[in-house]
Amino acid sequence: MQLFRYVVAAVMIVLCFPLSLLAAEGGEYIAIRKEGSGKIALALDKLDAPVKEESRLAQSLDTIIRDGLDFTGLFTMISPPLNVKDNSSRDNVVLNFGALDSVGAAVYAGGAVTNTSGTISLNMQVYDTSGAKLLLKKTYNGKQQQLRTIGHAFCADLVELLTGKKSIFGSKIVFVSNKTGFKEIYECDFDGHELRQLTNSHSISLTPVLSPDGRYLAYTGFSSGRPALYIRNLSDGKTLAVGKSGISIDPGWRNSRELATTLSFEGDQEIYLIKADGAISRRLTFSKGIDLSPSFSPDGNKMAYVSDQNGLPQIFIEDLQSGQVNRLTFSGRYNTQPSWSPAGDKIAYTTWENGGEIDIFTVNIDGSGLKQLTGNSGENESPSWSSDGRMIVFASNRKGLKKLYIMGSTGDSQRPLLRSDGEQIQPCWSLFSQ
Amino acid sequence: MKRKINGIVILALMVTAGCSSKSAVTAPEVSANQAPSPKITQTVTLPTATAPSMPASPSGYGFDQWQTGPLGDVFFDFDSTVLSAEAQNQLKQNASWLGNNSLNRALIEGHCDSRGTSEYNLALGERRASTAKEYLVRLGVTTSRLETVSFGEERPFDAGTGENAWAKNRRAHFVMKK
């Protein structure tokens, strides 16, 4: 009995200790989680502006950082206590870690903004509150029009420091919109800001995909009158049309030098590997009927794709070395749009349900662990993973017109990505971050 | 809206000498509100050796407000590339017209209704166009006079929803080219 009480007490201490910090000293990152919540309790202090004219800059940066960190879904934002700073001297701020600890903050971040003849400097400091330990001290510089870049550079450092994973800050989403009356390709930042039109074909442009290094954009375009593969070098804007008879549909990058797409120049629709310079290097599929929508494992050795070889479309996985093909999906009769997760363990795809809805599912690559992410919300299409695998962008007509939405990788926190006229479809989230 | 498409099974037609029959043609039994059952691999039922010499008329099966040329369109069941008896009859008329007007060329556009996912529909549209082309070529039309393209669900003829609209959008559409 005595021993039992002791064990219970010990367990209670472990469970209840509010800020059990798991500091991986000397490792790549510092894992800080408030026990049970799964989120990091962050006290983000208002940025100081030593000169009055800079207070607006500080406010803007504050909003950028706050919104950015909020978007990740990684943090619980905690208001810093009023007495967080023990003295008012700007040069030697002493933090009241006891106060931070008592409001439940595991991490404190604060800093100041200065403007030196047009160069904005953001000086940030991050502390582990329980150990009163400085985790990060860094200055981010840039021009006034780069406030988002400056703020997000800090966000990226903070997320990478605390999670050990590359963050989504600096990543892009490309997609198709018909806001001009034509289907053109656009890009925006990971959070829906900085919308930019990439094609002006006055035609139909579809299924944009960015190469993993961000140098190339590939898409299917109707500029020539028939759907063809276009590869644009984003550094010089030069666009290459892959000249083959027949049509081309829905490209997917295998790595930054090679992509695959469906071509029909040999009669049947098959998937081919194509170099970034447009040369066809290898035919990958040999089944009769439709083979479509290649999405590769991170190592490039396996390809998920859609085939109707058994009648209706299902998702298959081909081992590119052995040529062996296995069917992945058995639940649902119409499964398309596979998207291989960046961690390599899962594939997201869409099922056309009996009621006419389209829903997004994830499944492990061995076919186990089927999970439905959307439901009772119309047509939900074209899932694409964020580079950290924590989120999925998709298109949905749940509120009428098709628009882009974001959700957590388990289907949580579904919300619109951006406000823009017309429909938005076929998003692709970049693996790189600039 | 929820029209039940009758499952059509056209048995393999062993046709007269000179033609080799290939296999059965089936359309999936499907209600508009249901994901369809798997279809059997599609093949074309071969035309009889004597194509009708009946001239195309601007009305009837293959003609509607979107079809103004002498060649009539052909329509498909949901997720199907199978040519129905009416479709085959229309293609025979089209072949006959092309036979009498040998300077003309045609573009065959494959179209789909808006259901399903757009990439798959782009592929399906191409198969509809090429099925129609293949049939015409077997009737003797020179392959170089026929071009195909797919618009998938991108250029619907009727922007509405419901089986009436969808049925109009599942077609191989003929456009004359000089």
Coordinates of C-alpha atoms in Angstrom, one line a residue, chain A residues 183 203-204 206-207 220 222 225-227 246-250 264 267-269 288-290 292-293 306 308-313 333-334 336-337 350 352-356 358 379 381-382 402 426, chain B residues 22 28-29 31-43 78-79 81 107 113-128 130 134 147-155:
Chain A
K183 CA -8.4 29.0 -66.0
S203 CA -7.0 29.4 -72.4
I204 CA -7.2 26.5 -69.9
L206 CA -4.6 22.9 -65.1
T207 CA -2.8 20.9 -62.4
T220 CA -1.1 21.0 -68.3
F222 CA -4.4 24.1 -73.7
G225 CA -5.6 23.8 -78.6
R226 CA -4.9 20.4 -77.0
P227 CA -3.8 19.6 -73.4
G246 CA -1.8 13.1 -78.5
I247 CA -2.5 14.7 -75.2
S248 CA -0.8 15.2 -71.8
I249 CA -2.5 15.2 -68.4
D250 CA -1.5 16.0 -64.8
S264 CA -1.2 9.3 -75.3
G267 CA -2.3 5.4 -78.5
D268 CA -3.0 4.2 -74.9
Q269 CA -2.7 6.7 -72.0
K288 CA -4.5 -0.9 -71.0
G289 CA -6.8 2.0 -70.2
I290 CA -6.3 5.2 -68.2
L292 CA -3.0 9.0 -64.5
S293 CA -1.8 11.4 -61.8
V306 CA -4.6 6.2 -60.8
D308 CA -8.8 2.1 -64.4
Q309 CA -7.4 -1.2 -65.4
N310 CA -10.0 -3.0 -63.3
G311 CA -12.9 -0.8 -64.5
L312 CA -13.3 2.2 -62.3
P313 CA -10.3 4.3 -61.2
R333 CA -15.2 2.5 -56.1
Y334 CA -13.8 5.7 -57.6
T336 CA -8.3 9.4 -57.7
Q337 CA -5.8 12.2 -57.0
T350 CA -10.1 11.5 -52.9
W352 CA -16.2 9.9 -54.9
E353 CA -18.8 8.7 -52.5
N354 CA -22.1 7.1 -53.3
G355 CA -24.1 10.2 -52.3
G356 CA -22.2 12.3 -54.9
I358 CA -16.1 13.7 -52.9
E379 CA -16.8 18.0 -53.0
E381 CA -10.6 17.5 -53.9
S382 CA -6.9 17.7 -54.8
K402 CA -14.9 25.8 -55.2
Q426 CA -6.1 22.0 -57.8
Chain B
K22 CA -13.3 -8.3 -81.0
P28 CA -22.0 0.1 -66.5
E29 CA -25.3 0.0 -64.7
S31 CA -27.8 5.5 -61.1
A32 CA -26.8 9.2 -61.3
N33 CA -26.6 9.3 -57.6
Q34 CA -24.3 6.4 -57.2
A35 CA -20.7 5.7 -57.9
P36 CA -20.9 3.3 -60.8
S37 CA -20.0 -0.3 -60.8
P38 CA -16.9 -1.3 -62.7
K39 CA -17.1 -1.4 -66.4
I40 CA -15.8 -4.1 -68.6
T41 CA -13.0 -3.2 -70.8
Q42 CA -14.4 -1.2 -73.6
T43 CA -14.2 -2.3 -77.2
F78 CA -21.7 7.9 -67.4
D79 CA -18.0 7.0 -67.2
T81 CA -16.6 5.1 -73.7
L107 CA -11.7 17.5 -85.1
D113 CA -20.0 15.8 -67.4
S114 CA -18.7 17.6 -64.3
R115 CA -19.0 14.7 -61.9
G116 CA -15.9 12.9 -60.8
T117 CA -12.4 14.5 -60.7
S118 CA -11.2 16.7 -63.5
E119 CA -7.9 14.9 -64.3
Y120 CA -9.7 11.6 -64.7
N121 CA -12.3 13.3 -66.9
L122 CA -9.6 14.7 -69.1
A123 CA -8.4 11.1 -69.7
L124 CA -12.0 9.8 -70.2
G125 CA -12.7 12.6 -72.7
E126 CA -9.8 11.6 -74.8
R127 CA -10.9 8.0 -74.8
R128 CA -14.3 9.0 -76.0
S130 CA -10.5 8.3 -79.9
E134 CA -11.3 4.5 -84.3
E147 CA -7.9 14.8 -85.1
T148 CA -8.9 14.2 -81.5
V149 CA -8.7 16.4 -78.4
S150 CA -10.1 16.1 -74.9
F151 CA -11.7 18.9 -73.0
G152 CA -12.7 16.6 -70.1
E153 CA -15.2 18.6 -68.0
E154 CA -13.7 21.9 -68.9
R155 CA -16.1 23.1 -71.7

